[in-house]
Amino acid sequence: MLRPARAVELGLEPHPEGGWYRQTWASPVTVTLPDGRVRPTATLIYFLLPAGESSAWHRVRSDETWLAHEGTVTVELGGRGAVPEPGDRLVVGPESPQGLVPADVWQRTLVSDRDALVSCLVSPGFDFADFTLV
């Protein structure tokens, strides 16, 4: 897999869902969730989705706030069922620079004709133990 120039500049690595990422911050404050998981109160990543690529359906057990930096991403939401069912779309870019993906909602980013760079703020903080791919 050829690493895009922007991924090299930002020190991004391949993400299991597709695209490229790097965690840039994790809160030093932790929270114990009702089920006993201990997580930072929030984490932040860069996420680069190169032109022509989409991500796989996945879900995270925490809320995600997407923040646009460059380009536009379209996030398709797939509900909370056992398998994703394509539904609403969330567009994050210059016209709508923030978007929320609620916890436990299936999601995937759809193909675009331009590279897109966003940040994802996750609260409670992201942990791969809370990440499910279809």
PDB file of C-alpha atoms in Angstrom:
ATOM      1  CA  MET A   1       0.000   0.000   0.000  1.00  0.00           C
ATOM      2  CA  LEU A   2       1.489   3.298  -1.104  1.00  0.00           C
ATOM      3  CA  ARG A   3       1.391   5.947   1.645  1.00  0.00           C
ATOM      4  CA  PRO A   4      -0.035   9.271   0.374  1.00  0.00           C
ATOM      5  CA  ALA A   5       2.268  12.300   0.716  1.00  0.00           C
ATOM      6  CA  ARG A   6      -0.100  13.944   3.229  1.00  0.00           C
ATOM      7  CA  ALA A   7      -0.010  10.767   5.354  1.00  0.00           C
ATOM      8  CA  VAL A   8       3.801  10.909   5.346  1.00  0.00           C
ATOM      9  CA  GLU A   9       3.785  14.617   6.319  1.00  0.00           C
ATOM     10  CA  LEU A  10       1.471  13.963   9.270  1.00  0.00           C
ATOM     11  CA  GLY A  11       3.023  10.650  10.346  1.00  0.00           C
ATOM     12  CA  LEU A  12      -0.164   8.677   9.637  1.00  0.00           C
ATOM     13  CA  GLU A  13      -0.421   4.878   9.618  1.00  0.00           C
ATOM     14  CA  PRO A  14      -2.970   2.605   7.870  1.00  0.00           C
ATOM     15  CA  HIS A  15      -6.262   2.304   9.770  1.00  0.00           C
ATOM     16  CA  PRO A  16      -8.009  -1.112   9.909  1.00  0.00           C
ATOM     17  CA  GLU A  17     -11.244   0.423   8.514  1.00  0.00           C
ATOM     18  CA  GLY A  18      -9.369   2.034   5.589  1.00  0.00           C
ATOM     19  CA  GLY A  19      -7.674   5.382   5.275  1.00  0.00           C
ATOM     20  CA  TRP A  20      -4.809   6.654   7.423  1.00  0.00           C
ATOM     21  CA  TYR A  21      -4.669   7.884  11.025  1.00  0.00           C
ATOM     22  CA  ARG A  22      -2.607   8.960  14.019  1.00  0.00           C
ATOM     23  CA  GLN A  23      -3.764   9.647  17.544  1.00  0.00           C
ATOM     24  CA  THR A  24      -2.707  13.196  18.399  1.00  0.00           C
ATOM     25  CA  TRP A  25      -4.061  13.461  21.945  1.00  0.00           C
ATOM     26  CA  ALA A  26      -5.558  11.423  24.767  1.00  0.00           C
ATOM     27  CA  SER A  27      -6.907  13.068  27.891  1.00  0.00           C
ATOM     28  CA  PRO A  28      -4.841  12.279  30.980  1.00  0.00           C
ATOM     29  CA  VAL A  29      -8.140  12.099  32.899  1.00  0.00           C
ATOM     30  CA  THR A  30      -9.880   8.715  32.859  1.00  0.00           C
ATOM     31  CA  VAL A  31     -13.431   7.614  33.497  1.00  0.00           C
ATOM     32  CA  THR A  32     -14.731   4.242  34.652  1.00  0.00           C
ATOM     33  CA  LEU A  33     -17.780   3.345  32.578  1.00  0.00           C
ATOM     34  CA  PRO A  34     -20.804   1.504  34.026  1.00  0.00           C
ATOM     35  CA  ASP A  35     -19.606  -1.794  32.506  1.00  0.00           C
ATOM     36  CA  GLY A  36     -16.181  -1.399  34.173  1.00  0.00           C
ATOM     37  CA  ARG A  37     -14.170  -0.244  31.137  1.00  0.00           C
ATOM     38  CA  VAL A  38     -11.660   2.493  31.970  1.00  0.00           C
ATOM     39  CA  ARG A  39     -11.082   5.025  29.191  1.00  0.00           C
ATOM     40  CA  PRO A  40      -9.605   8.504  28.799  1.00  0.00           C
ATOM     41  CA  THR A  41     -12.399  11.074  28.902  1.00  0.00           C
ATOM     42  CA  ALA A  42     -11.589  11.859  25.245  1.00  0.00           C
ATOM     43  CA  THR A  43      -9.121  11.102  22.442  1.00  0.00           C
ATOM     44  CA  LEU A  44      -8.329  12.888  19.176  1.00  0.00           C
ATOM     45  CA  ILE A  45      -7.002  11.587  15.850  1.00  0.00           C
ATOM     46  CA  TYR A  46      -6.201  12.797  12.377  1.00  0.00           C
ATOM     47  CA  PHE A  47      -7.972  10.684   9.728  1.00  0.00           C
ATOM     48  CA  LEU A  48      -7.055  10.956   6.052  1.00  0.00           C
ATOM     49  CA  LEU A  49      -9.220   9.355   3.402  1.00  0.00           C
ATOM     50  CA  PRO A  50      -7.519   9.593  -0.007  1.00  0.00           C
ATOM     51  CA  ALA A  51      -9.548  10.314  -3.133  1.00  0.00           C
ATOM     52  CA  GLY A  52     -11.201   7.207  -4.532  1.00  0.00           C
ATOM     53  CA  GLU A  53     -11.199   5.317  -1.206  1.00  0.00           C
ATOM     54  CA  SER A  54     -13.995   4.413   1.195  1.00  0.00           C
ATOM     55  CA  SER A  55     -13.846   2.953   4.664  1.00  0.00           C
ATOM     56  CA  ALA A  56     -15.380  -0.328   5.786  1.00  0.00           C
ATOM     57  CA  TRP A  57     -18.565  -0.484   7.834  1.00  0.00           C
ATOM     58  CA  HIS A  58     -17.642  -0.234  11.500  1.00  0.00           C
ATOM     59  CA  ARG A  59     -18.906   1.069  14.809  1.00  0.00           C
ATOM     60  CA  VAL A  60     -17.406   2.513  17.970  1.00  0.00           C
ATOM     61  CA  ARG A  61     -18.866   2.326  21.483  1.00  0.00           C
ATOM     62  CA  SER A  62     -18.379   6.098  22.027  1.00  0.00           C
ATOM     63  CA  ASP A  63     -19.640   9.284  20.388  1.00  0.00           C
ATOM     64  CA  GLU A  64     -17.426  10.671  17.613  1.00  0.00           C
ATOM     65  CA  THR A  65     -17.298  14.324  16.618  1.00  0.00           C
ATOM     66  CA  TRP A  66     -15.813  14.782  13.153  1.00  0.00           C
ATOM     67  CA  LEU A  67     -13.976  18.063  12.453  1.00  0.00           C
ATOM     68  CA  ALA A  68     -13.129  19.041   8.857  1.00  0.00           C
ATOM     69  CA  HIS A  69      -9.677  20.325   7.860  1.00  0.00           C
ATOM     70  CA  GLU A  70      -9.340  19.647   4.114  1.00  0.00           C
ATOM     71  CA  GLY A  71     -11.833  18.325   1.575  1.00  0.00           C
ATOM     72  CA  THR A  72     -15.188  16.790   2.398  1.00  0.00           C
ATOM     73  CA  VAL A  73     -16.173  13.401   3.777  1.00  0.00           C
ATOM     74  CA  THR A  74     -19.585  11.820   3.549  1.00  0.00           C
ATOM     75  CA  VAL A  75     -20.306   9.448   6.405  1.00  0.00           C
ATOM     76  CA  GLU A  76     -23.113   6.972   5.802  1.00  0.00           C
ATOM     77  CA  LEU A  77     -24.866   5.928   9.006  1.00  0.00           C
ATOM     78  CA  GLY A  78     -26.167   2.377   9.272  1.00  0.00           C
ATOM     79  CA  GLY A  79     -28.233   2.242  12.457  1.00  0.00           C
ATOM     80  CA  ARG A  80     -27.658   0.217  15.619  1.00  0.00           C
ATOM     81  CA  GLY A  81     -28.769  -3.240  14.423  1.00  0.00           C
ATOM     82  CA  ALA A  82     -26.705  -6.397  14.237  1.00  0.00           C
ATOM     83  CA  VAL A  83     -25.664  -5.445  10.701  1.00  0.00           C
ATOM     84  CA  PRO A  84     -25.543  -2.020   9.033  1.00  0.00           C
ATOM     85  CA  GLU A  85     -28.532  -0.822   7.048  1.00  0.00           C
ATOM     86  CA  PRO A  86     -27.581   2.188   4.893  1.00  0.00           C
ATOM     87  CA  GLY A  87     -29.493   5.263   5.958  1.00  0.00           C
ATOM     88  CA  ASP A  88     -28.807   8.893   6.733  1.00  0.00           C
ATOM     89  CA  ARG A  89     -25.652  10.607   5.529  1.00  0.00           C
ATOM     90  CA  LEU A  90     -23.516  13.102   7.397  1.00  0.00           C
ATOM     91  CA  VAL A  91     -21.429  15.508   5.295  1.00  0.00           C
ATOM     92  CA  VAL A  92     -18.399  17.083   6.988  1.00  0.00           C
ATOM     93  CA  GLY A  93     -16.483  19.730   5.058  1.00  0.00           C
ATOM     94  CA  PRO A  94     -16.250  23.494   4.461  1.00  0.00           C
ATOM     95  CA  GLU A  95     -20.037  24.026   4.504  1.00  0.00           C
ATOM     96  CA  SER A  96     -20.594  21.872   7.610  1.00  0.00           C
ATOM     97  CA  PRO A  97     -17.257  21.629   9.468  1.00  0.00           C
ATOM     98  CA  GLN A  98     -18.487  19.440  12.351  1.00  0.00           C
ATOM     99  CA  GLY A  99     -20.614  16.315  12.536  1.00  0.00           C
ATOM    100  CA  LEU A 100     -21.624  13.816  15.209  1.00  0.00           C
ATOM    101  CA  VAL A 101     -21.695  10.038  14.862  1.00  0.00           C
ATOM    102  CA  PRO A 102     -23.498   8.699  17.946  1.00  0.00           C
ATOM    103  CA  ALA A 103     -22.074   5.777  19.924  1.00  0.00           C
ATOM    104  CA  ASP A 104     -22.815   2.268  18.615  1.00  0.00           C
ATOM    105  CA  VAL A 105     -24.062   3.475  15.215  1.00  0.00           C
ATOM    106  CA  TRP A 106     -22.659   1.675  12.171  1.00  0.00           C
ATOM    107  CA  GLN A 107     -20.762   4.034   9.861  1.00  0.00           C
ATOM    108  CA  ARG A 108     -18.586   4.149   6.790  1.00  0.00           C
ATOM    109  CA  THR A 109     -17.023   6.995   4.860  1.00  0.00           C
ATOM    110  CA  LEU A 110     -17.953   7.072   1.194  1.00  0.00           C
ATOM    111  CA  VAL A 111     -15.676   7.545  -1.794  1.00  0.00           C
ATOM    112  CA  SER A 112     -14.803  11.092  -2.823  1.00  0.00           C
ATOM    113  CA  ASP A 113     -12.944  12.594  -5.760  1.00  0.00           C
ATOM    114  CA  ARG A 114     -10.639  14.586  -3.432  1.00  0.00           C
ATOM    115  CA  ASP A 115      -8.489  13.701  -0.444  1.00  0.00           C
ATOM    116  CA  ALA A 116     -10.167  14.556   2.846  1.00  0.00           C
ATOM    117  CA  LEU A 117      -8.473  15.230   6.187  1.00  0.00           C
ATOM    118  CA  VAL A 118     -10.569  15.322   9.345  1.00  0.00           C
ATOM    119  CA  SER A 119     -10.025  14.987  13.062  1.00  0.00           C
ATOM    120  CA  CYS A 120     -12.204  12.689  15.136  1.00  0.00           C
ATOM    121  CA  LEU A 121     -12.767  13.545  18.778  1.00  0.00           C
ATOM    122  CA  VAL A 122     -14.041  10.467  20.622  1.00  0.00           C
ATOM    123  CA  SER A 123     -15.612  10.561  24.083  1.00  0.00           C
ATOM    124  CA  PRO A 124     -15.233   8.491  26.164  1.00  0.00           C
ATOM    125  CA  GLY A 125     -11.845   7.971  24.550  1.00  0.00           C
ATOM    126  CA  PHE A 126     -11.229   5.510  21.739  1.00  0.00           C
ATOM    127  CA  ASP A 127      -9.854   2.038  22.367  1.00  0.00           C
ATOM    128  CA  PHE A 128      -9.635  -0.656  19.683  1.00  0.00           C
ATOM    129  CA  ALA A 129     -11.436  -2.982  22.149  1.00  0.00           C
ATOM    130  CA  ASP A 130     -14.512  -0.773  21.518  1.00  0.00           C
ATOM    131  CA  PHE A 131     -14.213  -0.961  17.691  1.00  0.00           C
ATOM    132  CA  THR A 132     -16.131  -3.448  15.530  1.00  0.00           C
ATOM    133  CA  LEU A 133     -15.636  -4.027  11.786  1.00  0.00           C
ATOM    134  CA  VAL A 134     -18.305  -5.788   9.718  1.00  0.00           C
TER     135      VAL A 134
END
